[in-house]
Amino acid sequence: MNFKVVREGHVRDLSIRLVDVNETDELIIFAGCIVQKPHHAVRQTMLNLPSEVYCTFRGDSSPAAQYGIYATNFITHVNEIPTPCLNSFLENIKAIPDNTYCKIRLVSFDNVPFAISLKTNYHYFPTGQLKKDQSSNEWTQHEFNS
């Protein structure tokens, strides 16, 4: 993009290169929260990410809200199994039966670790996945544990 700016009383032309940050290509819905890979702003803010499983939303009255998962939390373990990426997180949560408790270890945005026990409720809050096909740019939807 081209900009005209005034600096020290003179008009200057600037050519600014934009970065394409279309980076979200997968979302996982679990217990009423939405997790994804940390987006660009999070990666710029934190030097060492605790996990690639980053909560960007939690629904009101969902198990995530009731048991203490907040937007901006990183999920690092499910039932003491590490979840460094979305694939490992999805595989771990798909194995959790309905109406049972699971232990989730998290790290807050300011690097404070904590753990919760969360009871699943797949009737109202099923596990799901939205994934973008890179070749067609189409989004596909999958539902698990329903």
XYZ file of C-alpha atoms in Angstrom:
146
model
C 0.000 0.000 0.000
C 1.151 3.505 -0.698
C 0.847 6.208 1.948
C 1.558 9.920 2.043
C 2.786 11.115 5.431
C 4.043 14.404 6.725
C 7.384 14.217 8.536
C 9.326 17.275 9.657
C 7.161 19.510 7.474
C 7.692 17.468 4.282
C 5.287 15.165 2.477
C 6.821 11.744 1.998
C 5.628 8.751 0.014
C 5.850 5.391 1.774
C 5.301 1.996 0.254
C 4.219 -0.473 2.965
C 4.167 -4.206 2.363
C 1.218 -5.955 4.004
C 1.448 -9.401 5.512
C -1.251 -11.944 4.696
C -2.272 -13.287 8.080
C -5.082 -15.577 6.951
C -3.871 -18.204 9.350
C -6.879 -19.839 11.019
C -7.580 -23.066 9.196
C -8.901 -25.250 12.017
C -11.157 -24.792 15.040
C -12.113 -27.352 17.660
C -15.193 -26.957 19.828
C -15.010 -28.748 23.183
C -17.252 -28.296 26.228
C -18.494 -24.988 24.884
C -15.121 -23.417 24.170
C -13.407 -22.833 20.849
C -9.713 -23.632 20.543
C -7.335 -23.019 17.671
C -3.654 -22.477 17.021
C -2.522 -19.200 18.587
C -3.043 -16.392 16.109
C -0.454 -13.870 14.954
C -1.017 -11.322 17.743
C -0.553 -13.988 20.437
C 2.654 -15.203 18.808
C 3.996 -11.659 18.746
C 3.143 -11.093 22.415
C 4.594 -14.284 23.925
C 8.145 -15.541 23.574
C 7.439 -19.175 24.495
C 3.998 -20.570 23.831
C 2.922 -23.188 26.393
C 0.917 -25.066 23.748
C -0.549 -24.764 20.251
C -4.023 -25.260 21.793
C -5.340 -21.753 22.494
C -8.851 -20.950 23.721
C -10.366 -18.014 21.837
C -13.967 -18.242 23.116
C -16.108 -19.889 25.757
C -19.868 -19.982 25.687
C -21.982 -18.777 28.581
C -23.305 -21.598 30.804
C -21.058 -24.117 29.033
C -18.949 -26.640 30.961
C -15.908 -24.548 29.957
C -17.440 -21.519 31.687
C -18.708 -23.478 34.687
C -15.384 -25.171 35.401
C -12.991 -22.301 34.637
C -11.625 -22.321 31.094
C -11.204 -18.747 29.900
C -10.536 -17.202 26.518
C -6.750 -16.660 26.258
C -5.953 -19.900 28.148
C -3.640 -22.508 26.658
C -4.570 -26.179 27.175
C -1.410 -28.195 27.781
C -2.718 -31.583 29.027
C -5.928 -33.607 29.049
C -6.016 -36.424 31.619
C -2.251 -35.938 32.082
C -1.594 -36.583 28.379
C 0.294 -33.671 26.760
C -1.597 -31.741 24.075
C 1.084 -29.744 22.263
C -1.008 -29.416 19.083
C -4.626 -29.496 17.918
C -4.343 -33.053 16.578
C -3.222 -34.480 19.919
C -5.863 -32.426 21.726
C -8.635 -33.740 19.448
C -7.511 -37.351 19.799
C -7.461 -37.036 23.597
C -10.865 -35.398 23.956
C -12.566 -37.813 21.523
C -11.765 -40.608 24.003
C -13.576 -38.929 26.920
C -17.033 -40.447 27.545
C -20.134 -38.298 28.013
C -20.999 -37.081 31.528
C -17.594 -37.935 32.952
C -14.904 -35.816 34.519
C -11.568 -35.147 32.903
C -8.539 -33.284 34.223
C -7.343 -30.383 32.123
C -4.085 -28.565 32.715
C -3.955 -25.009 31.431
C -1.663 -22.003 31.352
C -3.048 -18.476 31.518
C -1.977 -15.759 29.093
C 0.393 -14.406 31.760
C 2.045 -17.857 32.143
C 0.319 -19.044 35.323
C -0.293 -22.816 35.236
C -3.451 -24.287 36.787
C -5.636 -27.366 36.520
C -9.362 -28.018 36.518
C -11.716 -30.973 36.506
C -14.385 -30.617 33.838
C -17.510 -32.735 33.394
C -18.488 -33.265 29.770
C -22.030 -32.791 28.479
C -22.157 -33.880 24.841
C -25.937 -33.568 24.616
C -25.772 -29.771 24.801
C -22.070 -29.195 24.111
C -20.811 -31.782 21.615
C -17.235 -31.933 20.414
C -16.779 -30.636 16.895
C -14.192 -29.579 14.374
C -14.176 -27.034 11.573
C -11.318 -27.460 9.146
C -10.427 -25.559 5.994
C -9.433 -27.523 2.906
C -6.329 -25.748 1.596
C -6.944 -26.699 -2.027
C -10.587 -25.625 -2.294
C -10.790 -23.079 0.564
C -13.972 -24.856 1.695
C -14.668 -25.473 5.372
C -15.712 -28.954 6.505
C -17.527 -29.711 9.729
C -17.266 -32.849 11.865
C -19.083 -33.700 15.065
C -17.813 -36.258 17.568
C -19.304 -37.835 20.723
C -22.851 -36.820 19.843
